[in-house]
PDB file of C-alpha atoms and ligand atoms in Angstrom:
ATOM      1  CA  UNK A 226     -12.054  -8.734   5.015  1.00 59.00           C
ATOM      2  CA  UNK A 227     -14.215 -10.050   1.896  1.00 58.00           C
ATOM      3  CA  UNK A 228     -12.600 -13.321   1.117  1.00 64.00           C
ATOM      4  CA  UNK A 229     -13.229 -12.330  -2.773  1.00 80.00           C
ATOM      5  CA  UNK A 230     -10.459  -9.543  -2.528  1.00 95.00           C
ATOM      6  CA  UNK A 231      -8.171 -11.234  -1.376  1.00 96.00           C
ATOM      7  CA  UNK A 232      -5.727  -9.846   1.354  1.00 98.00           C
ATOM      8  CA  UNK A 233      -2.356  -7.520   0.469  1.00 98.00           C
ATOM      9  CA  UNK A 234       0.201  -7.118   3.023  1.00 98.00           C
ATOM     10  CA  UNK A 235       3.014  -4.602   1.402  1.00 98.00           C
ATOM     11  CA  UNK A 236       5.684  -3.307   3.549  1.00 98.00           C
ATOM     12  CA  UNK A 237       6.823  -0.190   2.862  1.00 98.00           C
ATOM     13  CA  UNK A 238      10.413   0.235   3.968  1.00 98.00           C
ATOM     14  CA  UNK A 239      10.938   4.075   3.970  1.00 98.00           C
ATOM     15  CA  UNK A 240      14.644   5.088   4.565  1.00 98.00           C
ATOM     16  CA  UNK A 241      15.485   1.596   5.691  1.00 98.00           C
ATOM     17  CA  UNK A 242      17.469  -1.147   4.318  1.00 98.00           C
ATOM     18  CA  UNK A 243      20.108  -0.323   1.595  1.00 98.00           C
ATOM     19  CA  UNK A 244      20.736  -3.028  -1.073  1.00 98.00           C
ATOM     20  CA  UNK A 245      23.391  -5.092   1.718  1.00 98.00           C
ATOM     21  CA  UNK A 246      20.324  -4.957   4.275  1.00 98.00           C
ATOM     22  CA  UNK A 247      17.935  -6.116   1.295  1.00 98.00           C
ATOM     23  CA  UNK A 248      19.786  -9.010   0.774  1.00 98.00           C
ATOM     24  CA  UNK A 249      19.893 -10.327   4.029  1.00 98.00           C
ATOM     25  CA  UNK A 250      16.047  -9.814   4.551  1.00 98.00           C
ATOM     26  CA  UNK A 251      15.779 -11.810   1.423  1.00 98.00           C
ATOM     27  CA  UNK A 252      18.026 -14.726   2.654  1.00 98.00           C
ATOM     28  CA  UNK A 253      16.496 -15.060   6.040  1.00 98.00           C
ATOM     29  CA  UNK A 254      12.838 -15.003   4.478  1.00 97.00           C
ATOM     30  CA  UNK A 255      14.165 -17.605   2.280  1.00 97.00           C
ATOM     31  CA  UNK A 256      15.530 -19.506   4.700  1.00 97.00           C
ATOM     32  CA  UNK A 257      12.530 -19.548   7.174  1.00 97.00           C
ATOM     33  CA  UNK A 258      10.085 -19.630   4.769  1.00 97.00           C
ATOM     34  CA  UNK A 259       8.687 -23.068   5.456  1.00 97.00           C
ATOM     35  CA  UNK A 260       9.417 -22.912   8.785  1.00 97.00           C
ATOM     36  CA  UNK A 261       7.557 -19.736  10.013  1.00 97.00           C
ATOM     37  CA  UNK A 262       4.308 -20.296   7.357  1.00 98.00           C
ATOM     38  CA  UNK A 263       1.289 -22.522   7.770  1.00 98.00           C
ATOM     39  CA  UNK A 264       0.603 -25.020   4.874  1.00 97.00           C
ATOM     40  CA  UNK A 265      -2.953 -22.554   5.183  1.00 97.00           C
ATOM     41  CA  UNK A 266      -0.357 -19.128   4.551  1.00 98.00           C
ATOM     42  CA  UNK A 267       1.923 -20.636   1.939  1.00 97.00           C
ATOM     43  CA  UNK A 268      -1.457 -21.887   0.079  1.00 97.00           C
ATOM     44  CA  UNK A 269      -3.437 -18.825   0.234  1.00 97.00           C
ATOM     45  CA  UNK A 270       0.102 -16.451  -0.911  1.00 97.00           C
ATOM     46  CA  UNK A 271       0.644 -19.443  -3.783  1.00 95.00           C
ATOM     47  CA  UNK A 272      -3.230 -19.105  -5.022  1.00 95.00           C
ATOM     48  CA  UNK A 273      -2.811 -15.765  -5.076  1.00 95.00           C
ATOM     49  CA  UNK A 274      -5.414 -14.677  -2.033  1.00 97.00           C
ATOM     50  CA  UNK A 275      -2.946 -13.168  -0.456  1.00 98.00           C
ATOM     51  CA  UNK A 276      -0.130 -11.055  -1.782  1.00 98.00           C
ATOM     52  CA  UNK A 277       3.313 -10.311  -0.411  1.00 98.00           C
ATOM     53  CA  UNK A 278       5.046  -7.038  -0.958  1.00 98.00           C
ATOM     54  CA  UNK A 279       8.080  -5.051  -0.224  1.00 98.00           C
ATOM     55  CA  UNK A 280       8.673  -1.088  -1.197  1.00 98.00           C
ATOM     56  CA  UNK A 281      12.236  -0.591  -1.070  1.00 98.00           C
ATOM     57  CA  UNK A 282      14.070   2.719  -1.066  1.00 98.00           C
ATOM     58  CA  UNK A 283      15.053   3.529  -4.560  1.00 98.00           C
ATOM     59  CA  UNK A 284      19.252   2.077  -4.356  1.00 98.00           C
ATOM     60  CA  UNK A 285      17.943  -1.423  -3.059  1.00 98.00           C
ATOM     61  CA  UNK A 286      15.209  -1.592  -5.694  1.00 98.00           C
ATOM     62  CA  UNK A 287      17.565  -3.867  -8.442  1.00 98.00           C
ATOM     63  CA  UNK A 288      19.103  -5.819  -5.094  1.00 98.00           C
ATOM     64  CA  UNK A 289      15.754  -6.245  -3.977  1.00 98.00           C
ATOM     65  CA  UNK A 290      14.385  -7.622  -7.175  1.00 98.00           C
ATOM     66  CA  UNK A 291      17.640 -10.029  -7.710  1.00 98.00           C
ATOM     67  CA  UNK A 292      17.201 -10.964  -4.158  1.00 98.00           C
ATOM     68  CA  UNK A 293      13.508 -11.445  -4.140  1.00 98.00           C
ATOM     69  CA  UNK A 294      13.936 -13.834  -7.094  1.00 97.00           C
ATOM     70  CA  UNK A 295      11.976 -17.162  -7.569  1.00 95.00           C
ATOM     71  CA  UNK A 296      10.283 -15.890  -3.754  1.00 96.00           C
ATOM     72  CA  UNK A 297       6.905 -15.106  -3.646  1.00 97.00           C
ATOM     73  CA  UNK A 298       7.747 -11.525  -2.655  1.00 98.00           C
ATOM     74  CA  UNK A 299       7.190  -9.108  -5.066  1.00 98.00           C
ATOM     75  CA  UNK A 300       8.624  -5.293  -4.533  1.00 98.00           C
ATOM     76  CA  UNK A 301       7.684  -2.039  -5.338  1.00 98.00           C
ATOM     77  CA  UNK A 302       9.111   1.502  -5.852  1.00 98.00           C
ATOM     78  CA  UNK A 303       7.928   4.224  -2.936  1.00 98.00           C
ATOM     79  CA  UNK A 304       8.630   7.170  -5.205  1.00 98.00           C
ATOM     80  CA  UNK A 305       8.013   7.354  -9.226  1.00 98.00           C
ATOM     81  CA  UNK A 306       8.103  10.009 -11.145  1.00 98.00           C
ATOM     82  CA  UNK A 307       4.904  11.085 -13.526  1.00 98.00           C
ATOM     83  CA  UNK A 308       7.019  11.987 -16.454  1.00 98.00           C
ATOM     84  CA  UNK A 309       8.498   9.099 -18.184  1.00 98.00           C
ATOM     85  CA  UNK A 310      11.722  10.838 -18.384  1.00 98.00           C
ATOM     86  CA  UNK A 311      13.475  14.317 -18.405  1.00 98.00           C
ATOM     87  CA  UNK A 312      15.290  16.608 -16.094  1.00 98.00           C
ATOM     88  CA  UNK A 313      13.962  15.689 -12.780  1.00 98.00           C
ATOM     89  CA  UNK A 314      16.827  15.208 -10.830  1.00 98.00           C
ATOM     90  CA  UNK A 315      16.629  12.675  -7.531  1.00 96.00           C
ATOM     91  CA  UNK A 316      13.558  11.065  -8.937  1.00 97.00           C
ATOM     92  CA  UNK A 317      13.122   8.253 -10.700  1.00 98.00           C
ATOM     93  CA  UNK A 318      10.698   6.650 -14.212  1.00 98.00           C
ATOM     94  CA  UNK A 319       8.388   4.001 -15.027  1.00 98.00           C
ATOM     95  CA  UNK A 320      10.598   2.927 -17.499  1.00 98.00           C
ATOM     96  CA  UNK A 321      13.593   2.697 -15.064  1.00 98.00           C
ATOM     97  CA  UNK A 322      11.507  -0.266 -13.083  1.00 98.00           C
ATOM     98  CA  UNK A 323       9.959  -1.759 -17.023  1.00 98.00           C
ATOM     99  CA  UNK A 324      13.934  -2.225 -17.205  1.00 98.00           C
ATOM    100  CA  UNK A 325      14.502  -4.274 -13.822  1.00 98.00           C
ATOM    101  CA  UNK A 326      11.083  -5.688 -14.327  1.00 98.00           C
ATOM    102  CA  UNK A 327       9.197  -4.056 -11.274  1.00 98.00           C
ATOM    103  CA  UNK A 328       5.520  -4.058 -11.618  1.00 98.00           C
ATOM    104  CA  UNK A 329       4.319  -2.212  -8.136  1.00 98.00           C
ATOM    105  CA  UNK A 330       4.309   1.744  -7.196  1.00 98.00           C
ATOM    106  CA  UNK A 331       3.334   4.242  -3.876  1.00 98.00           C
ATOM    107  CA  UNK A 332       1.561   6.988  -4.817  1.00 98.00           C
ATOM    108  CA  UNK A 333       0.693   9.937  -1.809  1.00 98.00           C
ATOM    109  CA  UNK A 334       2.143   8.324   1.064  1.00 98.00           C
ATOM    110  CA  UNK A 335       1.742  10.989   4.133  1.00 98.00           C
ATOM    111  CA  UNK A 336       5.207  11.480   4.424  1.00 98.00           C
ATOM    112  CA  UNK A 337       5.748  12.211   0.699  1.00 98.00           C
ATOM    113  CA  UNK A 338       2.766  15.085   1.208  1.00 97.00           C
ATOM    114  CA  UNK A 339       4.361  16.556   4.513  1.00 97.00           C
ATOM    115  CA  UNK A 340       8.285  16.794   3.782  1.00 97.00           C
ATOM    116  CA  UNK A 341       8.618  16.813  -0.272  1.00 97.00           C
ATOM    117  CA  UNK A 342       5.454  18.825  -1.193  1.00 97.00           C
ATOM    118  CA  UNK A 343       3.354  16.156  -3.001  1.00 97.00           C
ATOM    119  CA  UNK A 344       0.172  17.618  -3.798  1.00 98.00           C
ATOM    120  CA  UNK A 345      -3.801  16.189  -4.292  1.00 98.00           C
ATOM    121  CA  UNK A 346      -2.639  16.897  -8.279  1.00 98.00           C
ATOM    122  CA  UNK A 347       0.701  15.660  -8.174  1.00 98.00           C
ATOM    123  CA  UNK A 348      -0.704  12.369  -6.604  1.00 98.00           C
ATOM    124  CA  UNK A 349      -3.325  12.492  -9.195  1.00 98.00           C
ATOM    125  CA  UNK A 350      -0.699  12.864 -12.143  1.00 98.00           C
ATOM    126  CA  UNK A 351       1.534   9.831 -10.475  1.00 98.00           C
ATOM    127  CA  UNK A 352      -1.752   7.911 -10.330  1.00 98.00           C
ATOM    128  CA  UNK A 353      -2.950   8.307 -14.229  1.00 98.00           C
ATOM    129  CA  UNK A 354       0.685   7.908 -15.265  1.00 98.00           C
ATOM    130  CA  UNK A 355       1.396   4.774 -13.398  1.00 98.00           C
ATOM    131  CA  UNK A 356      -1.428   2.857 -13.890  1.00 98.00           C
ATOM    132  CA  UNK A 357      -1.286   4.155 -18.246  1.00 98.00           C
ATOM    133  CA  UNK A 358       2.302   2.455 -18.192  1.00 98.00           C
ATOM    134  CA  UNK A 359       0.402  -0.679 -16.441  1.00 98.00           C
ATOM    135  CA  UNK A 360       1.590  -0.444 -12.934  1.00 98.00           C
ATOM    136  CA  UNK A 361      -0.168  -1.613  -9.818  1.00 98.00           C
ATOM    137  CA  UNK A 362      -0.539   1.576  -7.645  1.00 98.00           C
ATOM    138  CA  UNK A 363      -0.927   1.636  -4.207  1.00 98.00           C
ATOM    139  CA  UNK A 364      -2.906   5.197  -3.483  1.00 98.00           C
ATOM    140  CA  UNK A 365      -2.297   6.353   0.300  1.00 98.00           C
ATOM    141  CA  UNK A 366      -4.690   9.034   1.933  1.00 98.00           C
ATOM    142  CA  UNK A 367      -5.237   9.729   5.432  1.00 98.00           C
ATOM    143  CA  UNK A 368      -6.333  12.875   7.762  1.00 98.00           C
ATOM    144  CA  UNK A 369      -3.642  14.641  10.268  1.00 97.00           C
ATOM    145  CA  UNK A 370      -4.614  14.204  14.437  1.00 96.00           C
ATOM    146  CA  UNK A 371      -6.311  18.007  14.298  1.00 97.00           C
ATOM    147  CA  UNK A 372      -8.337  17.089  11.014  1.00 98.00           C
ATOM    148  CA  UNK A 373      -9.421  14.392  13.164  1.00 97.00           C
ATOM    149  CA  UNK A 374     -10.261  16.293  16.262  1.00 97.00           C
ATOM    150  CA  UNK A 375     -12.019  19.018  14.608  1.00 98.00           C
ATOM    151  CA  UNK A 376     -13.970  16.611  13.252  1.00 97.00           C
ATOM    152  CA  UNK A 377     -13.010  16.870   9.696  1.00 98.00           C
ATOM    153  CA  UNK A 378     -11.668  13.578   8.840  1.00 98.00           C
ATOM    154  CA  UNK A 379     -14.355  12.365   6.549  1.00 98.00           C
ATOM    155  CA  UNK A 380     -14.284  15.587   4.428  1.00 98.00           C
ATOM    156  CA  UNK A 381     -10.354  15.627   4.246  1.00 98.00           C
ATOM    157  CA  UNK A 382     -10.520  12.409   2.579  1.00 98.00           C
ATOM    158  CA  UNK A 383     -13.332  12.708   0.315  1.00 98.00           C
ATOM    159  CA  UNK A 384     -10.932  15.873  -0.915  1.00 98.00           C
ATOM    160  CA  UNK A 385      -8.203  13.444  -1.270  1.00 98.00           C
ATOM    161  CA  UNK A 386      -9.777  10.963  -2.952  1.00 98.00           C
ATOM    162  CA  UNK A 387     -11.683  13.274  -5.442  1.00 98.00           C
ATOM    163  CA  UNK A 388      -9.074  15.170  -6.327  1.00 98.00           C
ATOM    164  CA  UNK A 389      -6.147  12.466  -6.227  1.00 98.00           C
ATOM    165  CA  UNK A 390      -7.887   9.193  -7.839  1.00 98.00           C
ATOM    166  CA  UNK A 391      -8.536   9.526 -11.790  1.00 98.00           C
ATOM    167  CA  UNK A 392     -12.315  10.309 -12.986  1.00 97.00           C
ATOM    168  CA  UNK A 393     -12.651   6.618 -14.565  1.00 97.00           C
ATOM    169  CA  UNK A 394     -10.870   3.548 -14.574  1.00 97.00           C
ATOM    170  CA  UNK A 395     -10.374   1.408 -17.302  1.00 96.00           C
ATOM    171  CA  UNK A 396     -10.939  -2.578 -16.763  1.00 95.00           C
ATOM    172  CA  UNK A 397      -7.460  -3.045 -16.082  1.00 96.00           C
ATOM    173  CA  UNK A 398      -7.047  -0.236 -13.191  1.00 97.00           C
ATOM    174  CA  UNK A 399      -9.400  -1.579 -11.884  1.00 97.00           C
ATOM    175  CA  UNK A 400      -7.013  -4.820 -11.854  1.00 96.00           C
ATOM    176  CA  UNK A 401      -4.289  -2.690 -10.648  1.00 98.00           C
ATOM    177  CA  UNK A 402      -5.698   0.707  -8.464  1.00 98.00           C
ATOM    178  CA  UNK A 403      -4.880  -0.200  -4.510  1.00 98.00           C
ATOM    179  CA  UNK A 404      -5.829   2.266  -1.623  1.00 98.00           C
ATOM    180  CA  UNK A 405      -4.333   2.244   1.420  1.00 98.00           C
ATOM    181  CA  UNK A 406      -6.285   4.344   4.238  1.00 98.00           C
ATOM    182  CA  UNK A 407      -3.308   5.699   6.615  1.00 98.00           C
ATOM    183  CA  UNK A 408      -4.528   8.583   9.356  1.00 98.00           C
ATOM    184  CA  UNK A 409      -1.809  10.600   9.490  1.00 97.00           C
ATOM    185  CA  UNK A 410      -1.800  10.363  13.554  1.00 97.00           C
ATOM    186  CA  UNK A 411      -1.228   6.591  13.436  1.00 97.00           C
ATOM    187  CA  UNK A 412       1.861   6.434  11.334  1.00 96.00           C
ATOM    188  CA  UNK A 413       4.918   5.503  13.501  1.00 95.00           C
ATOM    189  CA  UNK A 414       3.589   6.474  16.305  1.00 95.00           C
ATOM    190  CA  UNK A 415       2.453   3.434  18.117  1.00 93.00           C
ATOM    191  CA  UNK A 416      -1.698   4.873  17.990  1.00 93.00           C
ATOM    192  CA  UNK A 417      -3.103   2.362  16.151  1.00 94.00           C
ATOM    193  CA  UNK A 418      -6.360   2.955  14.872  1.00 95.00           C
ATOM    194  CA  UNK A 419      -9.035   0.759  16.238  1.00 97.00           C
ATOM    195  CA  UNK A 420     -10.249  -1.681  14.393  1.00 97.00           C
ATOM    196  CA  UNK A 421     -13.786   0.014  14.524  1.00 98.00           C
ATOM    197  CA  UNK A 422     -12.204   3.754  13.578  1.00 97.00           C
ATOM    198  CA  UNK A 423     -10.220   1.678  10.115  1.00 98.00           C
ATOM    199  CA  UNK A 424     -13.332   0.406   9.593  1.00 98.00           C
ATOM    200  CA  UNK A 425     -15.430   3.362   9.474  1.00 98.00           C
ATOM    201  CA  UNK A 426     -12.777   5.236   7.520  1.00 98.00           C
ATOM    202  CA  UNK A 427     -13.488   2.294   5.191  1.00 98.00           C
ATOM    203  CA  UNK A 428     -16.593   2.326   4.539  1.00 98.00           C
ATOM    204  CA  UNK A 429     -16.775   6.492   4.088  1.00 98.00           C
ATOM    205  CA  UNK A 430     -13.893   5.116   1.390  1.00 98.00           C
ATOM    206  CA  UNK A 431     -15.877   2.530  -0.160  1.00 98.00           C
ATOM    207  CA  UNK A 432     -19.161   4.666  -0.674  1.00 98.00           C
ATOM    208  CA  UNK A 433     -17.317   7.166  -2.030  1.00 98.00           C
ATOM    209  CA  UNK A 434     -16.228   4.233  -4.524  1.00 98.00           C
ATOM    210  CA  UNK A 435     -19.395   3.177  -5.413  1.00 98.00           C
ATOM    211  CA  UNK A 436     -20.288   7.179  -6.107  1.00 98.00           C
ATOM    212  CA  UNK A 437     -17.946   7.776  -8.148  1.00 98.00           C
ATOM    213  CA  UNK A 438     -16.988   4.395  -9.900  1.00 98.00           C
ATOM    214  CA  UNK A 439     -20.258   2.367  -9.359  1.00 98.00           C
ATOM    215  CA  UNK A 440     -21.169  -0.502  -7.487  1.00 97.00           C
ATOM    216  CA  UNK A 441     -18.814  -3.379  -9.403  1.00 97.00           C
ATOM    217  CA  UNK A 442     -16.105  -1.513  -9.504  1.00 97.00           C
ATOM    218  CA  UNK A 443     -16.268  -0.220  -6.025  1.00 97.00           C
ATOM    219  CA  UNK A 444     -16.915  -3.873  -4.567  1.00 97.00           C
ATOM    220  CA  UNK A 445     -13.460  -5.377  -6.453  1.00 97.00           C
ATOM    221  CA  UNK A 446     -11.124  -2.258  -5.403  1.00 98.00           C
ATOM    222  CA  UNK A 447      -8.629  -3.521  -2.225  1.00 98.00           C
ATOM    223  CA  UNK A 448      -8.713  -0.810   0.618  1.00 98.00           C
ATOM    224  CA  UNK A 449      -5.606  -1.292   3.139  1.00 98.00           C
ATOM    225  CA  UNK A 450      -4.954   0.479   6.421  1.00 98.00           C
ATOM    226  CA  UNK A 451      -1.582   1.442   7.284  1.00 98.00           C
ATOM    227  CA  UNK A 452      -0.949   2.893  10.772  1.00 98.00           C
ATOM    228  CA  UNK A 453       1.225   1.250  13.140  1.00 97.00           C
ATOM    229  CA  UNK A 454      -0.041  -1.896  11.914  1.00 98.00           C
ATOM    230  CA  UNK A 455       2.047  -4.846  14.171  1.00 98.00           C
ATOM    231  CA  UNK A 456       1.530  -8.988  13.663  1.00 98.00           C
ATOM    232  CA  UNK A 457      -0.459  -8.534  17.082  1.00 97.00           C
ATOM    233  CA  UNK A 458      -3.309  -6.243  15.968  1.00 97.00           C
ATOM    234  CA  UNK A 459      -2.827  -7.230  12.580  1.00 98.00           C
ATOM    235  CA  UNK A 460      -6.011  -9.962  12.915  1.00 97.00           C
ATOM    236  CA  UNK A 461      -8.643  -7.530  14.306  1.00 97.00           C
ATOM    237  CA  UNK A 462      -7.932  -4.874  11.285  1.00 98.00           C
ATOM    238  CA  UNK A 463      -8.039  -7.126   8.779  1.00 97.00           C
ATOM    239  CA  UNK A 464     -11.251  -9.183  10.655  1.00 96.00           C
ATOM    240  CA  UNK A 465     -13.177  -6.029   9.545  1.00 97.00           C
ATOM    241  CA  UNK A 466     -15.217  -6.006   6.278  1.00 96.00           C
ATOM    242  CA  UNK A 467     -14.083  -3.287   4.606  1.00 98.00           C
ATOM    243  CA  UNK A 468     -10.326  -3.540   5.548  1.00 98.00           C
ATOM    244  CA  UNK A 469      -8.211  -5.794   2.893  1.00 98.00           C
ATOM    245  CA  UNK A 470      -4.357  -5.652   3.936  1.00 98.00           C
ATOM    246  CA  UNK A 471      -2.068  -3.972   5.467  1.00 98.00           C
ATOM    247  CA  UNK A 472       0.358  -1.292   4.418  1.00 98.00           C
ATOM    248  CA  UNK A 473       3.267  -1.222   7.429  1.00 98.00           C
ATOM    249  CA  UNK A 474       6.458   0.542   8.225  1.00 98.00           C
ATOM    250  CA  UNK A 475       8.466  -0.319  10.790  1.00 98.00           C
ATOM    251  CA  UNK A 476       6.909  -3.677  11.808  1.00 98.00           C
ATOM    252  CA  UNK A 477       7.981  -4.871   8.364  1.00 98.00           C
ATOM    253  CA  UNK A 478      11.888  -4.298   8.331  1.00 98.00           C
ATOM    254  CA  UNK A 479      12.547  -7.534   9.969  1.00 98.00           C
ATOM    255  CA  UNK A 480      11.864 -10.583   8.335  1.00 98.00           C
ATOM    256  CA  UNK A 481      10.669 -11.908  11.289  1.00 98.00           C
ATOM    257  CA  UNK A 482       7.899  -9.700  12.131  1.00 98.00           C
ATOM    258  CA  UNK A 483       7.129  -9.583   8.257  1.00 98.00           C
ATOM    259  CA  UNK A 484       6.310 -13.188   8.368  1.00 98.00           C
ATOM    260  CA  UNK A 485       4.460 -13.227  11.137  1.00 98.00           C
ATOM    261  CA  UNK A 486       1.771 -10.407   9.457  1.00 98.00           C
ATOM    262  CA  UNK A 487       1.617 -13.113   6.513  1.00 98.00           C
ATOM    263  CA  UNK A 488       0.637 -15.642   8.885  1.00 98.00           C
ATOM    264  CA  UNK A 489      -1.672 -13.248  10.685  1.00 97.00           C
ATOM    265  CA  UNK A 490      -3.539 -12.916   7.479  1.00 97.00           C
ATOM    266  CA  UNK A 491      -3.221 -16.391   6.354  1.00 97.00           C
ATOM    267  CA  UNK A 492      -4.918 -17.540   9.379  1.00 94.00           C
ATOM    268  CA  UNK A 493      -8.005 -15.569   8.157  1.00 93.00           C
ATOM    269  CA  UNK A 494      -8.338 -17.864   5.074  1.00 92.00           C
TER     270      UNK A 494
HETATM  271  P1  LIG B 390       4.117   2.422  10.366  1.00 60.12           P
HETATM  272  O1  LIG B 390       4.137   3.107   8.925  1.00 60.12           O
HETATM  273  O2  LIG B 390       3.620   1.022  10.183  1.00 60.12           O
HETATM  274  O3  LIG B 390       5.554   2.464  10.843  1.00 60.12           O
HETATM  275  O4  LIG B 390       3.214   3.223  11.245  1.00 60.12           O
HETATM  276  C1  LIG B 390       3.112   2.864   8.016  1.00 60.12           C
HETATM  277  C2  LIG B 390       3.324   3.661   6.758  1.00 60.12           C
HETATM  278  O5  LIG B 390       3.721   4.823   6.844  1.00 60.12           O
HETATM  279  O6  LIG B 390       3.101   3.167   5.630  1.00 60.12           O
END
C-alpha cells in the first residue's frame, strides 16, 4: 500500500441482503462500532485514509442509504445503467441514485461479464457515463483460471483495460476512477491470490496506467484486489505496494467480518 492513496475496503454484496437484512447489518455496525475499531481505524476512516463501502443489491439500495445514515459507511449501486433513462427494463439510472443521494457505482464485475453479457464496450460506456454524471466508479477486470494457465493473463487484461477504461480522464476522474483487479479463478472460491501474484497483476496494471494516462495520474489512481479476500489475509494483500483495498464478497455480509477487514487495514496506518 502507498500511504498517499489511501486504503478502500468496499464490500460488494451480490444477491445478498434485502433491505430487512440491510438494516440489521447497519444496526449491529452501529452498535459495535466503537467496540470492534481501534482509536488508529476510527481515525484513519474519519481522516478519510481509509474508506468504507457497501454495494447493495438494487431493492436495499434506499434502506441501505437510510440505514447507513450519519455512519461512516457509504454504499454503492453494483449495476447502473449507461443511459440516463429509457426502456431498459430490470436496470436501473444515474439519476435514480442523484435522487437517494448515492455517489458510488460497479462497473465490469466478472460475474456481470459471465451471466448478463457485459461486454469490454458496455463496461466502457458504464464507465464514461458514470463518471460524466460525477460518480465514483469502481472498474473490475480480471483473467479466467485457463487465461491464467495458458499464460495469457497479462494480455487479457491489458485488453480489458484498453478497451474498457476511457482514452483520458479529466481532473475529477481522476478523483473518482477506482480499479479493482479480481482473477476470475479467485472469486468465491476460497483461491486467494497470493499476495506476490495481486501484486504482480498490479504492477502490469499500474504501467499500463502510466502508458496510457502518464506518470501523475497513474501514481494517484487506487488499484484494489478482490478475490476471496478474508480479515485473515487481508494484511499481506494490502502490505503490497501496488495493492490499495479490497473489493470482497462473501467475507463482507456479516458485520462482523466487515469490521474486522477495517481494522485489518487500519492497523496498516
Ligand atoms: P469474494 O467475491 O470475496 O466472495 O471472492 C469478490 C467479488 O466478487 O467482488
Amino acid at each position: 500500500m502507498d500511504s498517499k492513496r489511501g486504503i478502500l475496503i468496499a464490500g460488494n454484496w451480490k444477491m445478498n441482503l434485502g433491505p430487512k437484512g440491510t438494516q440489521e447489518f447497519a444496526s449491529h455496525l452501529r452498535t459495535n462500532w466503537k467496540i470492534s475499531l481501534s482509536d488508529k481505524t476510527r481515525a484513519a476512516i474519519s481522516n478519510g485514509k481509509l474508506g468504507a463501502h457497501v454495494f447493495p443489491a438494487s431493492i436495499s439500495l434506499a434502506p441501505a442509504k437510510e440505514a447507513f445514515a450519519g455512519t461512516s459507511v457509504s454504499v454503492g449501486a453494483q449495476n447502473v445503467h449507461y443511459e440516463e433513462k429509457g426502456a431498459f427494463t430490470g436496470e436501473i439510472s444515474g439519476p435514480m441514485l442523484k435522487e437517494i443521494g448515492l455517489e458510488w457505482t460497479l462497473v465490469g464485475h466478472s460475474e456481470r461479464r459471465q451471466y448478463f453479457g457485459e461486454t469490454d464496450e458496455s463496461v466502457r460506456k458504464r464507465t464514461e457515463s458514470h463518471l460524466r454524471q460525477g460518480f465514483h466508479v469502481v472498474f473490475c477486470f480480471g483473467e479466467t483460471r485457463s487465461e491464467r494457465e495458458d499464460g495469457r493473463t497479462n494480455s487479457v487484461l491489458e485488453t480489458q483495460l484498453s478497451r474498457g477504461l476511457p482514452e483520458k480522464l479529466s481532473g475529477s476522474d481522476v478523483e473518482k476512477l477506482v480499479l479493482a483487479y479480481e482473477p476470475v479463478w479467485a472469486i468465491g472460491t476460497g483461491l486467494t491470490a497470493t499476495p506476490e501474484q495481486a501484486e504482480e497483476a498490479h504492477e502490469y496494471t499500474r504501467n499500463f496506467l502510466i502508458d496510457r494516462y502518464g506518470r501523475e495520474i497513474a501514481a494517484k489512481l487506487k488499484i484494489l484486489y478482490g478475490g476471496s479476500v478474508t480479515p485473515e489475509n487481508i494484511r499481506g494483500l494490502l502490505a503490497q505496494p501496488n495493492v490499495d483495498g479490497g473489493l470482497v464478497g462473501g467475507a463482507s455480509l456479516k458485520p462482523e467480518s466487515f469490521l474486522s477487514l477495517l481494522e485489518g487495514a487500519g492497523s496498516l496506518f
